[in-house]
Amino acid sequence: MKVRFIFLVFLFLIAASFVFAETYEKRIVIVCAGCHGTNGASVGDSIPIIGGQKASYLKKVMMEYKNDKKVGSVMPKIAKGYHDERIDFVANYFSNKQWVNTNKPFDKNLADKGKKIADVCYDCHGKLGEGIEAFPRIAGQPVFYLKQVLFDYKNGVLKSDEMSFVSEYSDVDLEALANYFSSIRR
Amino acid sequence: MLNINRRSFIKNTAIGVAGLSIVGCAGKYRSEFIPKKEKRVIVVGGGFGGCTAAKYIKLNDPSIEVILVEKNSHFVSCPISNLVIVGLKDMNYITFKYDLLEKNYGIKVLQTEALELNSENNTLITTKGALKYDKLILSPGVGFIEDKSIGYSLNLTDKIPHAWKAGRQTEILRRQLSELKKGGTVILRVPKSPYRCPPGPYERASLIANFIKRNNLGGKIIILDSNDDVTSKGKLFKAAWDDFYRRELEYFSQVDVQNIDTENMIIDTNKGKIKADIINFIPDQKASNTAFKLGLVKEDKLWAFVNSYTFESEMVKDVYVVGDSTNTGSVGTVPKSGYIANSMGKVVAESVVASLNGKTPPKPFMANACYSMVSDTEAIWVTAVYEYDENTKRTITIKGASGTPKTRSKIDAKHQLSWAENIWSDTLM
């Protein structure tokens, strides 16, 4: 009986600490929604959707911003407010949210053109652009955001070995790829 | 309590007489308008702070009844309103209904005005009747200080608009600017800090200079700043003015306006007299009149003091104040911005939900991100992350997690609009 009581107290404490941790975790991450939309479902076309994004990708990106290994707008400053535990909160919290596709329009002709050259992206991002581990989901992101990222890689603003292939593609091809992956809304 | 509050209201605001008349007829508003059955939070003020608080209470605990009290029928966003004034965006881009808060979260939105607070039995008197509450959150924005000694009264705002609350005032200034004659002069007066949106006046001045230049008007905008220097993003604004607007923009700091002659459109200052075609006089600011009216501002003070952990008023139990009306010092190092009001809305939502459920809320954590246009195509920004500090009992800026960009950019102009669309969605949808 005594053992059972102690066990119940133990269970209660675990549950209470979980609730507290969840509340504290949420407190740390919901400020992001001011720029990225509630639950990370961004409706702005230059700011990425982070709700439902791969956790390992979100963690990687936050660490890169924090350590000035990735350039960005406000993010390299903001990430410095997040120590490692808080970065885990961000990654866990938003990766557990439901992905909501962008509501920004895409160009169907460019999307069709992009589909024909998209296989170069499949190994890392998946055949439907769904993302694989630290390679992000790109399907359903806004066209403008995807295009900007591709151009930034091409122009050397962003640096990555995996993305270095973009230098072999024309601007129109990259725009077509952005339209194709944005058009996959599932 | 009520007497003390009312005295401070009369002393602190120019509309004390209106306050007395409310007491005179408050009797007919005392019947309970919507009887309280369950745990209830009333939120007064449908701006960034109030709407976010209402929405996030429902997200944290849907069983709590939330009533949003707002006197206007629509939300009109101050962020982006400077773009509307110079014709780069339309009013409908920054105007929203409150219907999605009702539809998506079950928040009752009441278009009515808060008149009086009976803090002894947790009752708010509104123009539609009395409303009982367990917790009351106030996010009423800013109020303006009239200064009759220099000839400034809020009755003049149709002629010399401040456009510091978006809506009709935005439209007046937009129309005046669209009718600006060739070679015309615009005066923009920057209020004494603290005021809502520190970079706002300088963004507006940059955009008006850009408007004059783009339309070959050959005129100029003169900034009369009451502060010692540009209060936010100073280096970046000045670099843009130097690069783009040497002919169109003149900046003067430490300016005291001594008289405004609206008939002849002449401003008299400690640095001389200036004649203008448009006077955009942004007055000094204080907490909204609603905060005074409900007794939330201490005697001789201009802003509402709060507990920096919970946002509960230092004056009245079970009443919380967020957004621009709070005394910044009592909160910490945060500015009066839309993003901070949105952040505060989330903190206060957790604070009241925890309190209603007998729990302690987690420590406050907030952020600010704010973009300003310096031309029709380029923008700059300022950002910071804040956490609650046990030693100072205030929310302070996290070291290293704040700053501005090295230079202006086109992509940040794009980010400004995406930022706005997202903060509108996080606040209203």
Coordinates of C-alpha atoms in Angstrom, one line a residue:
Chain A
M1 CA 0.0 0.0 0.0
K2 CA 2.8 2.3 1.0
V3 CA 4.7 1.5 -2.1
R4 CA 1.6 2.1 -4.2
F5 CA 1.2 5.5 -2.5
I6 CA 4.8 6.5 -3.2
F7 CA 4.4 5.3 -6.8
L8 CA 1.3 7.5 -7.2
V9 CA 3.2 10.5 -5.7
F10 CA 6.0 9.7 -8.1
L11 CA 3.6 9.6 -11.1
F12 CA 2.0 12.9 -9.9
L13 CA 5.4 14.6 -9.7
I14 CA 6.4 13.5 -13.2
A15 CA 3.0 14.7 -14.5
A16 CA 3.4 18.0 -12.7
S17 CA 6.9 18.6 -13.9
F18 CA 5.8 17.7 -17.5
V19 CA 3.0 20.2 -17.3
F20 CA 5.4 22.9 -16.0
A21 CA 8.0 22.1 -18.6
E22 CA 5.4 22.2 -21.3
T23 CA 4.2 25.6 -20.1
Y24 CA 7.7 27.0 -19.7
E25 CA 8.7 25.6 -23.1
K26 CA 5.6 27.2 -24.7
R27 CA 6.4 30.5 -23.0
I28 CA 9.9 30.5 -24.6
V29 CA 8.7 29.7 -28.2
I30 CA 5.4 31.4 -28.7
V31 CA 7.0 34.8 -29.1
C32 CA 8.2 33.5 -32.5
A33 CA 4.6 33.5 -33.7
G34 CA 4.7 37.3 -34.0
C35 CA 6.9 36.9 -37.1
H36 CA 6.2 33.3 -38.1
G37 CA 2.4 33.2 -37.5
T38 CA 0.5 31.2 -34.8
N39 CA 1.9 27.7 -34.5
G40 CA 4.5 28.7 -37.1
A41 CA 2.0 28.8 -40.0
S42 CA 3.5 31.9 -41.7
V43 CA 1.2 33.8 -44.0
G44 CA 3.9 36.2 -45.2
D45 CA 5.7 35.3 -48.4
S46 CA 9.3 36.1 -47.4
I47 CA 9.1 34.5 -43.9
P48 CA 9.2 30.7 -43.9
I49 CA 6.6 28.3 -42.4
I50 CA 8.2 26.6 -39.4
G51 CA 5.1 24.8 -37.9
G52 CA 5.5 21.1 -38.9
Q53 CA 9.1 21.6 -40.2
K54 CA 11.7 18.9 -39.4
A55 CA 13.1 19.2 -35.9
S56 CA 16.7 18.5 -36.8
Y57 CA 16.6 21.2 -39.5
L58 CA 15.1 23.8 -37.1
K59 CA 17.8 23.0 -34.5
K60 CA 20.5 23.2 -37.1
V61 CA 19.3 26.6 -38.5
M62 CA 18.9 28.1 -35.0
M63 CA 22.5 27.0 -34.1
E64 CA 23.9 28.4 -37.3
Y65 CA 22.2 31.8 -36.7
K66 CA 23.3 31.8 -33.1
N67 CA 27.0 31.1 -34.1
D68 CA 26.9 33.6 -37.0
K69 CA 27.3 30.8 -39.6
K70 CA 24.2 31.8 -41.4
V71 CA 23.2 35.3 -42.5
G72 CA 19.6 36.5 -42.2
S73 CA 17.5 39.4 -41.2
V74 CA 16.6 39.6 -37.5
M75 CA 17.3 35.9 -36.8
P76 CA 21.1 36.1 -36.1
K77 CA 20.3 38.5 -33.3
I78 CA 17.2 36.7 -32.0
A79 CA 18.9 33.3 -31.9
K80 CA 21.4 34.6 -29.4
G81 CA 18.6 34.9 -26.9
Y82 CA 18.2 31.1 -27.1
H83 CA 20.6 28.9 -25.3
D84 CA 20.8 25.2 -26.3
E85 CA 17.9 24.1 -24.2
R86 CA 15.7 26.8 -25.7
I87 CA 16.8 25.9 -29.2
D88 CA 15.6 22.4 -28.4
F89 CA 12.3 23.8 -27.3
V90 CA 11.9 25.7 -30.5
A91 CA 12.7 22.6 -32.6
N92 CA 10.5 20.3 -30.6
Y93 CA 7.5 22.7 -30.3
F94 CA 7.3 23.7 -33.9
S95 CA 8.1 20.3 -35.5
N96 CA 5.1 18.9 -33.5
K97 CA 2.7 21.4 -35.0
Q98 CA 0.7 20.7 -38.1
W99 CA 2.1 21.9 -41.4
V100 CA -0.1 24.5 -43.0
N101 CA 0.7 25.3 -46.6
T102 CA 1.2 28.8 -47.8
N103 CA -1.8 30.6 -49.2
K104 CA 0.3 32.6 -51.6
P105 CA -0.2 31.9 -55.3
F106 CA 2.2 30.1 -57.6
D107 CA 2.7 30.2 -61.4
K108 CA 1.4 27.0 -62.9
N109 CA 3.5 27.2 -66.1
L110 CA 6.7 27.8 -64.0
A111 CA 5.7 24.9 -61.7
D112 CA 5.3 22.6 -64.7
K113 CA 8.7 23.6 -65.9
G114 CA 10.2 23.1 -62.4
K115 CA 8.8 19.6 -62.1
K116 CA 10.9 18.5 -65.1
I117 CA 14.1 19.5 -63.4
A118 CA 13.1 18.8 -59.7
D119 CA 14.7 15.4 -59.5
V120 CA 18.0 17.1 -58.5
C121 CA 16.4 17.9 -55.2
Y122 CA 14.8 14.6 -54.4
D123 CA 17.8 12.9 -52.6
C124 CA 17.9 15.5 -49.9
H125 CA 14.3 16.9 -49.7
G126 CA 12.3 13.8 -50.7
K127 CA 10.3 13.2 -53.8
L128 CA 7.5 15.4 -52.6
G129 CA 9.7 18.0 -51.0
E130 CA 8.7 16.7 -47.6
G131 CA 12.1 17.0 -46.1
I132 CA 14.5 14.3 -44.7
E133 CA 16.0 14.8 -41.2
A134 CA 18.1 18.0 -41.3
F135 CA 17.1 18.7 -44.9
P136 CA 14.0 20.9 -44.6
R137 CA 10.5 20.4 -46.0
I138 CA 10.2 22.8 -49.0
A139 CA 6.8 21.7 -50.3
G140 CA 4.1 24.3 -49.6
Q141 CA 6.5 27.1 -48.6
P142 CA 5.8 30.4 -50.3
V143 CA 7.3 30.9 -53.8
F144 CA 9.0 34.1 -52.9
Y145 CA 10.8 32.6 -49.9
L146 CA 12.0 29.5 -51.9
K147 CA 13.2 31.7 -54.8
Q148 CA 15.1 34.0 -52.5
V149 CA 16.9 31.1 -50.7
L150 CA 17.9 29.6 -54.1
F151 CA 19.1 33.0 -55.4
D152 CA 21.0 33.5 -52.1
Y153 CA 22.8 30.2 -52.6
K154 CA 23.6 31.0 -56.2
N155 CA 24.9 34.5 -55.3
G156 CA 27.0 33.2 -52.4
V157 CA 25.0 35.0 -49.7
L158 CA 24.2 31.6 -48.2
K159 CA 26.9 28.9 -48.3
S160 CA 26.4 25.2 -48.5
D161 CA 28.1 22.3 -50.3
E162 CA 24.8 20.5 -50.9
M163 CA 23.3 23.6 -52.5
S164 CA 26.3 24.5 -54.6
F165 CA 24.7 22.8 -57.6
V166 CA 22.4 25.9 -58.0
S167 CA 25.2 27.8 -59.7
E168 CA 24.7 25.6 -62.8
Y169 CA 21.1 26.7 -63.1
S170 CA 19.7 29.8 -64.7
D171 CA 17.5 32.3 -62.6
V172 CA 14.5 31.1 -64.6
D173 CA 15.2 27.5 -63.7
L174 CA 15.5 28.4 -60.0
E175 CA 12.3 30.3 -60.2
A176 CA 10.7 27.3 -61.8
L177 CA 11.9 25.0 -59.0
A178 CA 10.6 27.4 -56.4
N179 CA 7.2 27.4 -58.1
Y180 CA 7.1 23.6 -58.4
F181 CA 7.9 22.9 -54.7
S182 CA 5.6 25.7 -53.5
S183 CA 2.8 24.1 -55.6
I184 CA 3.0 20.8 -53.7
R185 CA 0.3 21.5 -51.2
R186 CA -0.5 18.3 -49.3
Chain B
M1 CA -10.6 53.8 -4.0
L2 CA -13.0 55.0 -6.6
N3 CA -12.7 58.6 -5.3
I4 CA -8.9 58.6 -5.4
N5 CA -9.0 57.2 -8.8
R6 CA -11.4 59.7 -10.1
R7 CA -9.4 62.5 -8.6
S8 CA -6.3 61.4 -10.3
F9 CA -8.2 61.0 -13.6
I10 CA -9.5 64.6 -13.4
K11 CA -6.0 65.9 -12.5
N12 CA -4.2 64.0 -15.2
T13 CA -6.5 64.4 -18.1
A14 CA -8.1 67.3 -19.9
I15 CA -11.4 65.5 -20.1
G16 CA -12.2 65.4 -16.4
V17 CA -15.6 67.0 -17.0
A18 CA -16.6 64.1 -19.3
G19 CA -15.6 61.8 -16.5
L20 CA -18.0 63.5 -14.1
S21 CA -20.8 63.3 -16.6
I22 CA -20.2 59.5 -16.8
V23 CA -20.8 59.2 -13.0
G24 CA -24.0 61.2 -13.4
C25 CA -25.5 58.8 -15.8
A26 CA -23.7 55.5 -14.9
G27 CA -26.8 54.3 -13.0
K28 CA -28.6 53.2 -16.1
Y29 CA -25.7 51.0 -17.2
R30 CA -25.5 49.0 -14.0
S31 CA -27.8 46.1 -15.0
E32 CA -25.8 43.1 -15.9
F33 CA -25.5 42.9 -19.6
I34 CA -24.2 39.3 -20.0
P35 CA -24.7 37.3 -16.8
K36 CA -21.5 35.6 -15.7
K37 CA -21.8 31.8 -15.4
E38 CA -18.2 30.5 -15.6
K39 CA -14.7 31.7 -15.2
R40 CA -14.5 35.0 -17.1
V41 CA -11.8 37.3 -18.4
I42 CA -12.7 40.7 -19.9
V43 CA -10.2 42.3 -22.2
V44 CA -10.6 46.0 -22.8
G45 CA -8.9 47.2 -26.0
G46 CA -8.8 45.4 -29.4
G47 CA -5.3 46.3 -30.5
F48 CA -2.1 44.1 -30.6
G49 CA -2.0 43.6 -26.8
G50 CA -5.8 43.0 -26.2
C51 CA -6.6 40.7 -29.1
T52 CA -3.5 38.6 -28.5
A53 CA -4.3 38.2 -24.9
A54 CA -7.9 37.2 -25.7
K55 CA -6.8 34.7 -28.3
Y56 CA -4.0 33.1 -26.2
I57 CA -6.3 32.8 -23.1
K58 CA -8.6 30.7 -25.3
L59 CA -5.6 28.7 -26.7
N60 CA -4.4 28.1 -23.1
D61 CA -7.8 27.2 -21.6
P62 CA -10.8 27.1 -23.8
S63 CA -13.1 26.7 -20.8
I64 CA -12.6 30.3 -19.8
E65 CA -15.2 32.8 -21.1
V66 CA -13.4 35.7 -22.8
I67 CA -15.2 39.0 -23.7
L68 CA -13.3 41.6 -25.7
V69 CA -14.6 45.1 -25.2
E70 CA -13.6 47.5 -28.0
K71 CA -15.2 50.8 -29.0
N72 CA -14.2 50.7 -32.7
S73 CA -15.9 48.4 -35.2
H74 CA -12.6 47.6 -36.9
F75 CA -8.9 47.1 -36.1
V76 CA -6.7 49.5 -38.1
S77 CA -3.0 48.7 -37.8
C78 CA -0.5 51.4 -36.9
P79 CA 2.3 49.4 -38.4
I80 CA 2.2 49.9 -42.2
S81 CA 0.0 53.0 -41.7
N82 CA 3.0 55.2 -42.8
L83 CA 3.0 53.4 -46.1
V84 CA -0.7 54.2 -46.5
I85 CA -0.1 57.9 -45.8
V86 CA 2.3 58.1 -48.7
G87 CA 0.1 56.0 -51.0
L88 CA 2.2 52.9 -51.1
K89 CA -0.6 50.8 -49.5
D90 CA -4.4 51.2 -49.2
M91 CA -6.4 51.5 -46.0
N92 CA -8.1 48.2 -46.7
Y93 CA -4.6 46.5 -46.4
I94 CA -4.3 47.6 -42.7
T95 CA -8.0 47.3 -41.7
F96 CA -9.5 44.1 -40.2
K97 CA -12.8 43.0 -38.7
Y98 CA -12.8 41.2 -35.3
D99 CA -15.0 38.3 -36.6
L100 CA -12.3 35.7 -36.8
L101 CA -11.6 36.0 -33.1
E102 CA -15.3 35.1 -32.5
K103 CA -15.4 32.4 -35.2
N104 CA -12.1 30.7 -34.5
Y105 CA -11.8 30.9 -30.7
G106 CA -15.3 31.7 -29.4
I107 CA -14.3 35.1 -28.0
K108 CA -17.3 37.4 -27.5
V109 CA -16.5 40.7 -29.2
L110 CA -18.6 43.6 -27.8
Q111 CA -18.5 46.9 -29.6
T112 CA -18.8 49.2 -26.6
E113 CA -16.9 51.5 -24.4
A114 CA -15.5 50.9 -20.9
L115 CA -16.8 53.7 -18.6
E116 CA -16.0 52.8 -15.0
L117 CA -14.6 50.1 -12.8
N118 CA -16.1 48.8 -9.6
S119 CA -13.1 47.0 -8.3
E120 CA -14.8 45.9 -5.0
N121 CA -17.1 43.5 -6.8
N122 CA -15.1 43.0 -10.0
T123 CA -17.5 44.8 -12.3
L124 CA -16.8 46.8 -15.4
I125 CA -19.4 49.3 -16.4
T126 CA -19.7 49.8 -20.2
T127 CA -22.1 51.7 -22.4
K128 CA -24.0 48.5 -23.0
G129 CA -24.3 47.6 -19.3
A130 CA -22.3 46.0 -16.4
L131 CA -20.1 43.0 -16.9
K132 CA -18.7 41.0 -14.0
Y133 CA -15.3 39.4 -14.3
D134 CA -12.8 37.2 -12.5
K135 CA -9.9 39.0 -14.3
L136 CA -9.8 42.2 -16.3
I137 CA -7.1 42.9 -18.8
L138 CA -6.6 46.4 -20.1
S139 CA -4.7 47.1 -23.3
P140 CA -6.1 50.5 -24.3
G141 CA -3.1 52.0 -26.2
V142 CA -1.9 55.5 -25.7
G143 CA -3.5 58.8 -24.9
F144 CA -2.4 62.2 -26.1
I145 CA -1.4 65.2 -23.9
E146 CA -3.0 68.5 -24.9
D147 CA -1.0 71.6 -24.3
K148 CA -3.1 74.7 -24.4
S149 CA -0.1 76.9 -23.5
I150 CA 1.3 76.3 -26.9
G151 CA -2.1 76.4 -28.6
Y152 CA -2.3 72.6 -29.1
S153 CA -5.6 70.9 -28.5
L154 CA -7.0 67.6 -29.8
N155 CA -9.8 69.6 -31.4
L156 CA -7.2 70.7 -34.0
T157 CA -6.4 67.2 -35.3
D158 CA -8.6 67.5 -38.4
K159 CA -6.4 70.4 -39.5
I160 CA -3.1 69.3 -38.0
P161 CA -3.4 65.5 -37.8
H162 CA -1.1 63.4 -35.6
A163 CA -2.1 60.2 -37.4
W164 CA -0.7 58.3 -34.4
K165 CA -3.8 56.2 -34.1
A166 CA -4.5 54.6 -37.4
G167 CA -7.8 55.1 -39.0
R168 CA -9.5 58.5 -39.8
Q169 CA -6.3 60.4 -38.8
T170 CA -4.3 58.3 -41.3
E171 CA -6.8 59.2 -44.1
I172 CA -6.6 62.9 -43.2
L173 CA -2.8 63.0 -43.4
R174 CA -2.9 60.9 -46.6
R175 CA -5.3 63.4 -48.3
Q176 CA -3.3 66.4 -47.1
L177 CA -0.1 64.9 -48.5
S178 CA -1.7 64.0 -51.8
E179 CA -2.7 67.7 -52.2
L180 CA 0.7 69.0 -51.2
K181 CA 1.5 71.8 -53.7
K182 CA 4.9 72.2 -55.5
G183 CA 7.6 73.5 -53.3
G184 CA 5.4 72.9 -50.2
T185 CA 6.7 72.3 -46.7
V186 CA 5.7 69.6 -44.3
I187 CA 6.5 69.8 -40.6
L188 CA 6.7 66.6 -38.6
R189 CA 7.0 67.0 -34.8
V190 CA 8.5 64.1 -32.9
P191 CA 7.1 63.8 -29.3
K192 CA 9.1 63.6 -26.2
S193 CA 10.1 60.0 -25.3
P194 CA 8.5 57.7 -24.2
Y195 CA 5.9 57.5 -26.9
R196 CA 4.4 54.7 -29.0
C197 CA 6.7 53.3 -31.7
P198 CA 10.1 55.0 -31.2
P199 CA 11.2 54.7 -34.9
G200 CA 7.7 55.5 -36.3
P201 CA 8.2 59.3 -36.8
Y202 CA 11.5 58.8 -38.6
E203 CA 10.1 56.2 -40.9
R204 CA 7.2 58.5 -41.7
A205 CA 9.6 61.4 -42.4
S206 CA 11.7 59.2 -44.6
L207 CA 8.7 58.1 -46.6
I208 CA 7.3 61.6 -46.9
A209 CA 10.7 62.8 -48.2
N210 CA 10.7 59.9 -50.6
F211 CA 7.1 60.9 -51.7
I212 CA 8.3 64.5 -52.4
K213 CA 11.3 63.3 -54.3
R214 CA 9.4 60.7 -56.4
N215 CA 6.8 63.2 -57.4
N216 CA 9.3 66.0 -58.1
L217 CA 7.5 68.3 -55.8
G218 CA 10.6 70.3 -55.0
G219 CA 9.4 70.8 -51.4
K220 CA 10.7 69.5 -48.1
I221 CA 9.9 67.9 -44.8
I222 CA 11.3 69.4 -41.7
I223 CA 11.6 67.2 -38.6
L224 CA 11.2 69.0 -35.3
D225 CA 12.4 66.5 -32.7
S226 CA 11.8 67.3 -29.0
N227 CA 14.4 64.7 -28.1
D228 CA 18.2 65.1 -28.0
D229 CA 18.7 62.9 -31.0
V230 CA 16.9 60.3 -33.2
T231 CA 15.4 57.9 -30.6
S232 CA 15.7 54.6 -32.6
K233 CA 17.8 53.2 -35.5
G234 CA 19.5 56.7 -35.6
K235 CA 22.6 55.8 -37.6
L236 CA 20.6 54.0 -40.2
F237 CA 18.0 56.7 -40.6
K238 CA 20.6 59.4 -40.8
A239 CA 22.6 57.4 -43.4
A240 CA 19.5 57.1 -45.6
W241 CA 18.7 60.8 -45.2
D242 CA 22.2 61.7 -46.2
D243 CA 22.2 59.4 -49.2
F244 CA 18.7 60.1 -50.5
Y245 CA 17.1 63.2 -49.1
R246 CA 19.7 66.0 -48.8
R247 CA 17.3 68.4 -50.6
E248 CA 14.0 67.0 -49.2
L249 CA 14.6 66.5 -45.5
E250 CA 15.9 68.7 -42.7
Y251 CA 16.4 67.4 -39.2
F252 CA 16.5 69.5 -36.0
S253 CA 16.8 68.0 -32.5
Q254 CA 16.1 69.5 -29.1
V255 CA 13.3 71.6 -30.5
D256 CA 10.7 73.0 -28.1
V257 CA 7.5 74.1 -29.8
Q258 CA 6.4 77.3 -28.2
N259 CA 3.3 78.1 -30.2
I260 CA 1.2 76.7 -33.0
D261 CA -0.7 79.2 -35.1
T262 CA -3.0 76.9 -37.1
E263 CA -4.7 79.7 -38.9
N264 CA -1.5 80.9 -40.6
M265 CA 0.1 77.4 -40.3
I266 CA 3.2 78.8 -38.4
I267 CA 5.1 76.9 -35.7
D268 CA 7.1 79.0 -33.3
T269 CA 10.1 77.1 -31.7
N270 CA 13.2 77.8 -29.6
K271 CA 15.0 77.7 -32.9
G272 CA 12.8 80.0 -34.8
K273 CA 9.5 80.3 -36.7
I274 CA 8.6 78.0 -39.6
K275 CA 5.7 78.3 -42.0
A276 CA 4.3 75.0 -43.3
D277 CA 1.6 73.7 -45.7
I278 CA 1.1 70.5 -43.6
I279 CA 1.7 70.2 -39.9
N280 CA 1.9 66.7 -38.6
F281 CA 2.1 67.4 -34.9
I282 CA 2.5 64.2 -32.9
P283 CA 1.8 65.2 -29.3
D284 CA 3.5 63.9 -26.2
Q285 CA 1.8 60.8 -24.9
K286 CA 0.5 59.1 -21.8
A287 CA -1.6 56.0 -21.0
S288 CA -4.9 55.9 -22.7
N289 CA -7.7 57.9 -21.1
T290 CA -9.4 54.6 -20.4
A291 CA -6.6 53.7 -18.0
F292 CA -7.0 56.9 -16.2
K293 CA -10.8 56.6 -16.2
L294 CA -10.6 53.1 -14.6
G295 CA -8.2 54.3 -11.9
L296 CA -5.1 52.4 -13.1
V297 CA -2.7 55.4 -13.2
K298 CA -1.2 56.7 -9.9
E299 CA -1.7 60.3 -9.1
D300 CA 0.8 62.6 -10.9
K301 CA 1.9 59.7 -13.2
L302 CA 1.4 59.3 -16.9
W303 CA 1.5 55.5 -17.3
A304 CA 0.1 52.5 -15.5
F305 CA 2.5 50.7 -13.2
V306 CA 2.3 46.9 -13.2
N307 CA 3.9 43.9 -11.6
S308 CA 6.5 42.9 -14.2
Y309 CA 6.0 39.1 -13.7
T310 CA 2.2 39.0 -13.9
F311 CA 1.3 42.4 -15.4
E312 CA -1.2 42.8 -12.6
S313 CA -1.9 46.5 -11.9
E314 CA -0.2 48.1 -8.9
M315 CA -3.4 50.0 -8.3
V316 CA -6.2 47.4 -8.6
K317 CA -6.3 43.7 -7.8
D318 CA -7.4 41.3 -10.5
V319 CA -6.8 44.0 -13.2
Y320 CA -3.9 43.7 -15.6
V321 CA -2.4 46.2 -17.9
V322 CA -0.4 45.5 -21.1
G323 CA 0.7 47.3 -24.3
D324 CA 1.6 50.9 -24.7
S325 CA -0.3 52.1 -21.6
T326 CA 2.1 50.4 -19.2
N327 CA 4.9 52.3 -17.5
T328 CA 7.9 50.9 -19.3
G329 CA 10.2 51.1 -16.2
S330 CA 7.8 48.9 -14.2
V331 CA 8.0 46.2 -16.9
G332 CA 11.7 46.4 -17.8
T333 CA 13.6 47.5 -20.9
V334 CA 10.9 47.0 -23.5
P335 CA 9.8 49.7 -26.0
K336 CA 6.2 50.6 -26.8
S337 CA 5.8 48.6 -30.0
G338 CA 3.2 46.4 -31.6
Y339 CA 5.4 43.4 -31.3
I340 CA 5.9 44.0 -27.6
A341 CA 2.2 44.4 -27.1
N342 CA 1.7 41.1 -28.9
S343 CA 4.4 39.5 -26.6
M344 CA 2.8 41.0 -23.5
G345 CA -0.6 39.7 -24.6
K346 CA 0.9 36.1 -24.5
V347 CA 2.5 36.7 -21.1
V348 CA -0.6 38.1 -19.5
A349 CA -2.8 35.3 -21.0
E350 CA -0.6 32.7 -19.2
S351 CA -0.6 34.8 -16.1
V352 CA -4.4 35.0 -15.8
V353 CA -5.0 31.4 -16.9
A354 CA -2.5 30.2 -14.3
S355 CA -4.0 32.4 -11.6
L356 CA -7.6 31.2 -12.4
N357 CA -6.4 27.6 -12.2
G358 CA -4.4 28.1 -9.0
K359 CA -1.0 27.8 -10.6
T360 CA 2.1 29.9 -10.9
P361 CA 2.9 31.1 -14.4
P362 CA 6.3 30.7 -15.9
K363 CA 8.7 33.6 -16.1
P364 CA 8.1 36.3 -18.7
F365 CA 9.9 36.0 -22.0
M366 CA 9.3 38.5 -24.8
A367 CA 10.7 39.6 -28.1
N368 CA 10.6 42.6 -30.4
A369 CA 11.1 42.9 -34.1
C370 CA 10.3 46.1 -35.9
Y371 CA 11.0 47.1 -39.5
S372 CA 11.0 50.7 -40.8
M373 CA 11.0 51.8 -44.5
V374 CA 13.6 54.4 -45.4
S375 CA 12.5 54.7 -49.0
D376 CA 9.8 53.1 -51.1
T377 CA 12.0 50.1 -51.7
E378 CA 14.4 49.7 -48.7
A379 CA 13.9 49.0 -45.0
I380 CA 15.9 48.7 -41.7
W381 CA 15.0 47.0 -38.5
V382 CA 15.6 46.7 -34.8
T383 CA 15.2 43.5 -32.7
A384 CA 15.7 42.2 -29.2
V385 CA 14.8 39.2 -26.9
Y386 CA 13.9 39.8 -23.3
E387 CA 13.7 37.5 -20.2
Y388 CA 12.7 38.0 -16.6
D389 CA 15.5 38.8 -14.3
E390 CA 15.2 37.6 -10.7
N391 CA 17.6 40.3 -9.3
T392 CA 16.0 43.3 -10.8
K393 CA 12.5 41.8 -10.9
R394 CA 12.2 43.2 -14.4
T395 CA 12.1 41.9 -17.9
I396 CA 15.5 42.8 -19.3
T397 CA 17.2 42.6 -22.7
I398 CA 19.3 39.4 -23.2
K399 CA 22.9 40.3 -23.8
G400 CA 23.8 39.9 -27.5
A401 CA 20.3 39.2 -28.6
S402 CA 19.5 42.7 -29.8
G403 CA 20.6 45.1 -32.5
T404 CA 20.1 46.6 -35.9
P405 CA 21.4 45.6 -39.4
K406 CA 24.6 47.0 -40.9
T407 CA 22.7 48.7 -43.6
R408 CA 19.3 49.1 -45.2
S409 CA 18.1 46.5 -47.8
K410 CA 15.4 45.6 -50.3
I411 CA 14.8 42.2 -48.8
D412 CA 14.0 43.8 -45.4
A413 CA 11.3 45.9 -47.1
K414 CA 9.8 42.7 -48.2
H415 CA 10.2 41.2 -44.7
Q416 CA 8.3 44.2 -43.3
L417 CA 5.2 43.3 -45.1
S418 CA 5.5 39.6 -44.3
W419 CA 6.2 40.5 -40.7
A420 CA 3.0 42.6 -40.7
E421 CA 0.9 39.9 -42.3
N422 CA 2.1 37.4 -39.7
I423 CA 1.6 39.6 -36.7
W424 CA -1.9 40.5 -37.9
S425 CA -2.6 36.8 -38.2
D426 CA -1.1 36.0 -34.8
T427 CA -3.2 38.8 -33.2
L428 CA -6.5 38.6 -35.0
M429 CA -7.0 35.3 -36.8

